[in-house]
């Protein structure tokens, strides 16, 4: 199941509630206000708490595109499990340690991933976050750049972040150099660079050029000093320790996800509306697969 389905469904309910019949509107408000209880309670208990019939809950589920109540409730039940993962301990790793060679290898790799994510997030201090958010939200244009394996993280950060921060731009956009995109940069702009050893010469060049133009710099890297003549405004130090040849980027993704969460929170209702608009456009264009529906062929 899509782990973000609960958030998407809540956003859909908020967008649809104004046009629902009065009884369904009451149910939708209850679900929005009490997602935990709704995910845990069976249909009759939820109906009693809301003061409606179970059939009304089914009607809302169908109104939201579900076949019945259980598929409608499933995203909320799933979220209850994942949100309590930190309370479930690490016995599962100890069990892997007692297994065969493959299981022991998995235990070692899993433990490493947990450690690098925890350390990277622990080093994500409040003052670093505040400085980065000021740079990003106060910028005329906020650029994000990376190359090779780091590019996937930059792409994802831009893909999601632009909904909360419309001025966010991924560079280079085509086959040119990131420096080409920074020619018009000024002290009103900001550059986010993601790079890990061995550092990309192009990313270093972009950082130096952006600094020479007066732009603010945010660096996400495995070192606070990636190269001379850069002097970033803020660095998010990332642990990339690996048990194989290439670095592990779980910590970097965790930091980027947290920054995205802060941007959406700061964006308030405007950001929420932009996200809803993006989602509506994707739904209308058939971007998401729908089980049981015939794909629309567009000329």
Short mmCIF file of C-alpha atoms in Angstrom, two decimals:
data_model
loop_
_atom_site.label_atom_id
_atom_site.label_comp_id
_atom_site.label_asym_id
_atom_site.label_seq_id
_atom_site.Cartn_x
_atom_site.Cartn_y
_atom_site.Cartn_z
CA UNK A 1 0.00 0.00 0.00
CA UNK A 2 1.11 3.54 -0.77
CA UNK A 3 2.40 4.81 2.59
CA UNK A 4 1.22 8.32 1.68
CA UNK A 5 -2.33 7.21 0.92
CA UNK A 6 -3.68 8.41 4.27
CA UNK A 7 -2.40 11.95 3.65
CA UNK A 8 -3.77 11.92 0.10
CA UNK A 9 -7.15 10.67 1.27
CA UNK A 10 -7.38 13.31 4.00
CA UNK A 11 -6.53 15.99 1.43
CA UNK A 12 -9.23 14.61 -0.88
CA UNK A 13 -11.78 14.67 1.94
CA UNK A 14 -10.92 18.28 2.81
CA UNK A 15 -11.28 19.27 -0.83
CA UNK A 16 -14.59 17.42 -1.26
CA UNK A 17 -16.30 18.18 2.05
CA UNK A 18 -17.89 21.42 0.88
CA UNK A 19 -19.85 19.65 -1.86
CA UNK A 20 -21.03 16.65 0.14
CA UNK A 21 -24.62 16.11 1.38
CA UNK A 22 -25.08 17.13 5.05
CA UNK A 23 -24.88 13.60 6.48
CA UNK A 24 -21.76 12.70 4.50
CA UNK A 25 -20.24 16.04 5.44
CA UNK A 26 -20.58 15.12 9.13
CA UNK A 27 -18.86 11.78 8.51
CA UNK A 28 -16.05 13.40 6.51
CA UNK A 29 -15.41 15.90 9.30
CA UNK A 30 -15.23 13.08 11.84
CA UNK A 31 -12.69 11.18 9.72
CA UNK A 32 -10.57 14.32 9.24
CA UNK A 33 -10.66 15.13 12.96
CA UNK A 34 -10.24 11.54 14.24
CA UNK A 35 -8.15 9.56 11.73
CA UNK A 36 -6.67 7.32 14.44
CA UNK A 37 -10.02 6.24 15.89
CA UNK A 38 -11.44 5.80 12.40
CA UNK A 39 -8.57 3.51 11.43
CA UNK A 40 -9.05 1.35 14.53
CA UNK A 41 -12.83 1.11 14.94
CA UNK A 42 -15.09 -1.28 12.99
CA UNK A 43 -17.84 0.24 10.90
CA UNK A 44 -20.60 -0.07 13.53
CA UNK A 45 -18.51 1.57 16.23
CA UNK A 46 -17.62 4.49 13.93
CA UNK A 47 -21.27 4.85 12.93
CA UNK A 48 -22.35 4.99 16.59
CA UNK A 49 -19.70 7.58 17.45
CA UNK A 50 -20.75 9.79 14.54
CA UNK A 51 -24.47 9.21 15.00
CA UNK A 52 -25.17 7.86 11.52
CA UNK A 53 -26.01 4.48 10.00
CA UNK A 54 -23.27 2.12 8.78
CA UNK A 55 -24.74 2.48 5.30
CA UNK A 56 -23.89 6.20 5.37
CA UNK A 57 -20.23 5.31 5.92
CA UNK A 58 -20.40 3.00 2.90
CA UNK A 59 -21.94 5.81 0.85
CA UNK A 60 -19.08 8.15 1.73
CA UNK A 61 -16.55 5.46 0.85
CA UNK A 62 -18.17 5.00 -2.55
CA UNK A 63 -18.37 8.76 -3.02
CA UNK A 64 -14.59 8.89 -2.53
CA UNK A 65 -14.03 6.20 -5.16
CA UNK A 66 -13.82 3.07 -3.00
CA UNK A 67 -15.81 -0.13 -3.45
CA UNK A 68 -16.76 -0.29 0.21
CA UNK A 69 -15.94 0.70 3.78
CA UNK A 70 -12.92 -1.55 4.40
CA UNK A 71 -10.83 -0.25 1.45
CA UNK A 72 -11.72 3.28 2.60
CA UNK A 73 -10.53 2.57 6.16
CA UNK A 74 -7.39 0.61 5.18
CA UNK A 75 -5.09 3.66 4.67
CA UNK A 76 -5.88 4.82 8.22
CA UNK A 77 -5.29 1.34 9.68
CA UNK A 78 -2.01 1.04 7.80
CA UNK A 79 -0.86 4.42 9.14
CA UNK A 80 -1.52 3.32 12.72
CA UNK A 81 0.97 0.48 12.28
CA UNK A 82 3.74 2.49 10.61
CA UNK A 83 3.44 5.44 12.99
CA UNK A 84 4.22 3.16 15.97
CA UNK A 85 7.20 1.40 14.44
CA UNK A 86 9.64 3.09 16.84
CA UNK A 87 7.83 1.47 19.77
CA UNK A 88 8.22 -2.07 18.46
CA UNK A 89 11.90 -2.54 19.34
CA UNK A 90 14.65 -4.22 17.33
CA UNK A 91 14.02 -7.85 18.18
CA UNK A 92 13.63 -8.57 14.49
CA UNK A 93 17.31 -7.69 13.94
CA UNK A 94 18.39 -10.00 16.76
CA UNK A 95 16.37 -12.77 15.15
CA UNK A 96 18.20 -12.18 11.86
CA UNK A 97 21.52 -12.40 13.73
CA UNK A 98 20.58 -15.95 14.74
CA UNK A 99 19.84 -16.99 11.17
CA UNK A 100 21.93 -18.21 8.25
CA UNK A 101 24.58 -16.24 6.36
CA UNK A 102 22.08 -14.23 4.31
CA UNK A 103 20.05 -13.34 7.42
CA UNK A 104 23.17 -12.21 9.31
CA UNK A 105 24.21 -10.06 6.35
CA UNK A 106 20.75 -8.51 6.28
CA UNK A 107 20.99 -7.77 10.01
CA UNK A 108 24.34 -6.03 9.51
CA UNK A 109 23.05 -3.96 6.57
CA UNK A 110 19.78 -3.05 8.30
CA UNK A 111 21.57 -2.00 11.48
CA UNK A 112 23.91 0.21 9.43
CA UNK A 113 20.99 1.91 7.67
CA UNK A 114 19.26 2.62 10.99
CA UNK A 115 22.49 4.05 12.41
CA UNK A 116 23.27 6.37 9.48
CA UNK A 117 19.70 7.69 9.39
CA UNK A 118 19.69 8.30 13.14
CA UNK A 119 23.05 10.05 13.13
CA UNK A 120 22.23 12.21 10.10
CA UNK A 121 18.98 13.34 11.71
CA UNK A 122 20.67 13.96 15.06
CA UNK A 123 23.14 16.32 13.36
CA UNK A 124 20.22 18.17 11.74
CA UNK A 125 20.15 20.81 14.46
CA UNK A 126 17.48 23.48 14.88
CA UNK A 127 19.82 26.34 13.98
CA UNK A 128 20.80 24.61 10.71
CA UNK A 129 17.14 24.04 9.86
CA UNK A 130 16.18 27.64 10.63
CA UNK A 131 19.03 29.05 8.54
CA UNK A 132 18.20 26.79 5.60
CA UNK A 133 14.50 27.65 5.71
CA UNK A 134 15.27 31.38 5.80
CA UNK A 135 17.53 30.99 2.76
CA UNK A 136 14.98 28.96 0.81
CA UNK A 137 11.80 30.86 1.61
CA UNK A 138 13.44 34.27 1.33
CA UNK A 139 15.00 33.60 -2.07
CA UNK A 140 13.75 34.93 -5.38
CA UNK A 141 14.89 31.67 -6.98
CA UNK A 142 16.02 28.61 -5.05
CA UNK A 143 18.11 26.27 -7.19
CA UNK A 144 18.93 22.65 -6.39
CA UNK A 145 21.74 20.78 -8.11
CA UNK A 146 23.54 17.43 -7.99
CA UNK A 147 25.16 14.99 -10.41
CA UNK A 148 25.37 11.25 -10.95
CA UNK A 149 24.00 9.17 -8.03
CA UNK A 150 23.07 12.30 -6.06
CA UNK A 151 20.95 13.60 -8.93
CA UNK A 152 18.07 11.27 -8.07
CA UNK A 153 17.80 12.90 -4.63
CA UNK A 154 17.89 16.40 -6.13
CA UNK A 155 15.21 15.43 -8.63
CA UNK A 156 12.91 14.09 -5.91
CA UNK A 157 13.50 17.11 -3.66
CA UNK A 158 12.55 19.41 -6.53
CA UNK A 159 9.59 17.26 -7.63
CA UNK A 160 7.95 17.50 -4.21
CA UNK A 161 9.42 20.78 -2.97
CA UNK A 162 8.18 22.94 -5.85
CA UNK A 163 4.60 22.38 -4.65
CA UNK A 164 5.44 24.13 -1.39
CA UNK A 165 8.11 26.47 -2.80
CA UNK A 166 7.18 27.55 -6.36
CA UNK A 167 10.55 29.27 -6.86
CA UNK A 168 12.44 25.96 -6.54
CA UNK A 169 14.33 25.05 -9.71
CA UNK A 170 16.30 21.90 -10.59
CA UNK A 171 19.51 22.64 -12.48
CA UNK A 172 20.78 21.79 -15.01
CA UNK A 173 17.39 21.39 -16.63
CA UNK A 174 18.67 19.91 -19.87
CA UNK A 175 22.08 18.85 -21.19
CA UNK A 176 23.97 22.00 -20.23
CA UNK A 177 25.92 22.89 -17.11
CA UNK A 178 24.41 24.04 -13.82
CA UNK A 179 26.60 27.15 -14.12
CA UNK A 180 24.69 28.08 -17.28
CA UNK A 181 21.51 28.25 -15.21
CA UNK A 182 23.18 30.41 -12.54
CA UNK A 183 24.34 33.24 -14.82
CA UNK A 184 21.50 35.47 -13.62
CA UNK A 185 21.88 34.55 -9.94
CA UNK A 186 22.21 37.34 -7.37
CA UNK A 187 22.28 37.78 -3.61
CA UNK A 188 18.49 37.33 -3.75
CA UNK A 189 18.90 33.70 -4.78
CA UNK A 190 19.83 30.43 -3.09
CA UNK A 191 21.60 27.26 -4.25
CA UNK A 192 21.11 23.86 -2.63
CA UNK A 193 23.87 21.42 -3.57
CA UNK A 194 23.95 17.69 -2.81
CA UNK A 195 27.36 16.05 -3.13
CA UNK A 196 29.29 13.21 -1.50
CA UNK A 197 32.85 11.96 -1.82
CA UNK A 198 34.28 11.73 -4.41
CA UNK A 199 32.83 15.21 -4.93
CA UNK A 200 31.53 16.26 -8.33
CA UNK A 201 33.75 18.86 -9.99
CA UNK A 202 30.66 20.36 -11.64
CA UNK A 203 28.86 20.73 -8.32
CA UNK A 204 31.91 22.39 -6.73
CA UNK A 205 32.14 24.75 -9.70
CA UNK A 206 28.44 25.60 -9.34
CA UNK A 207 28.85 26.36 -5.64
CA UNK A 208 31.83 28.62 -6.23
CA UNK A 209 30.11 30.45 -9.06
CA UNK A 210 26.89 30.94 -7.08
CA UNK A 211 28.89 32.29 -4.13
CA UNK A 212 30.72 34.71 -6.45
CA UNK A 213 27.30 36.01 -7.51
CA UNK A 214 26.33 36.55 -3.86
CA UNK A 215 23.81 33.69 -3.68
CA UNK A 216 23.16 31.90 -0.39
CA UNK A 217 24.46 28.32 -0.21
CA UNK A 218 23.00 25.19 1.41
CA UNK A 219 25.17 22.09 1.20
CA UNK A 220 24.10 18.53 1.95
CA UNK A 221 27.25 16.44 2.14
CA UNK A 222 29.34 13.96 4.11
CA UNK A 223 31.74 16.75 5.10
CA UNK A 224 31.36 20.30 6.34
CA UNK A 225 34.31 21.32 4.14
CA UNK A 226 33.88 19.85 0.65
CA UNK A 227 36.31 22.27 -1.06
CA UNK A 228 37.97 25.68 -0.55
CA UNK A 229 36.35 28.97 -1.63
CA UNK A 230 32.78 27.91 -0.96
CA UNK A 231 31.87 29.04 2.59
CA UNK A 232 28.22 27.83 2.66
CA UNK A 233 25.59 29.48 4.81
CA UNK A 234 24.59 26.11 6.21
CA UNK A 235 25.79 22.52 5.87
CA UNK A 236 23.75 19.44 6.69
CA UNK A 237 26.38 16.80 7.50
CA UNK A 238 25.31 13.35 6.35
CA UNK A 239 26.64 9.95 7.40
CA UNK A 240 27.12 7.69 4.36
CA UNK A 241 28.97 4.76 5.96
CA UNK A 242 28.49 1.63 3.90
CA UNK A 243 29.26 -2.10 3.97
CA UNK A 244 29.66 -2.09 0.22
CA UNK A 245 31.74 -0.02 -2.17
CA UNK A 246 29.30 2.89 -2.62
CA UNK A 247 27.95 5.23 0.04
CA UNK A 248 24.55 4.67 1.67
CA UNK A 249 22.18 7.58 1.12
CA UNK A 250 19.41 6.69 3.56
CA UNK A 251 20.55 9.47 5.91
CA UNK A 252 20.58 12.03 3.11
CA UNK A 253 17.05 11.12 2.06
CA UNK A 254 15.85 11.38 5.66
CA UNK A 255 17.27 14.91 5.95
CA UNK A 256 15.75 15.94 2.62
CA UNK A 257 12.37 14.51 3.64
CA UNK A 258 12.47 16.53 6.86
CA UNK A 259 13.26 19.71 4.93
CA UNK A 260 10.31 18.99 2.64
CA UNK A 261 8.08 18.57 5.68
CA UNK A 262 9.19 21.95 7.03
CA UNK A 263 8.57 23.63 3.67
CA UNK A 264 5.05 22.23 3.43
CA UNK A 265 4.32 23.27 7.03
CA UNK A 266 5.58 26.80 6.38
CA UNK A 267 3.60 27.01 3.14
CA UNK A 268 0.34 26.67 5.07
CA UNK A 269 -2.96 26.66 3.19
CA UNK A 270 -1.37 27.97 -0.03
CA UNK A 271 1.01 25.00 -0.16
CA UNK A 272 -1.82 22.59 0.64
CA UNK A 273 -3.88 24.06 -2.19
CA UNK A 274 -1.00 23.76 -4.66
CA UNK A 275 -0.52 20.12 -3.65
CA UNK A 276 -4.25 19.49 -4.13
CA UNK A 277 -4.10 21.17 -7.56
CA UNK A 278 -1.14 19.03 -8.61
CA UNK A 279 -2.93 15.89 -7.47
CA UNK A 280 -6.15 16.84 -9.23
CA UNK A 281 -4.26 17.47 -12.47
CA UNK A 282 -2.54 14.08 -12.25
CA UNK A 283 -5.82 12.34 -11.53
CA UNK A 284 -7.55 14.09 -14.44
CA UNK A 285 -4.72 13.24 -16.85
CA UNK A 286 -4.73 9.56 -15.91
CA UNK A 287 -1.26 9.69 -14.35
CA UNK A 288 -2.13 7.15 -11.66
CA UNK A 289 -3.09 3.54 -12.32
CA UNK A 290 -6.60 2.66 -11.21
CA UNK A 291 -7.41 -1.01 -10.77
CA UNK A 292 -10.44 -2.11 -12.75
CA UNK A 293 -10.44 0.92 -15.05
CA UNK A 294 -9.65 0.91 -18.74
CA UNK A 295 -6.65 3.18 -19.49
CA UNK A 296 -7.50 6.27 -21.46
CA UNK A 297 -5.60 6.54 -24.75
CA UNK A 298 -4.72 10.08 -25.67
CA UNK A 299 -3.75 11.14 -29.15
#
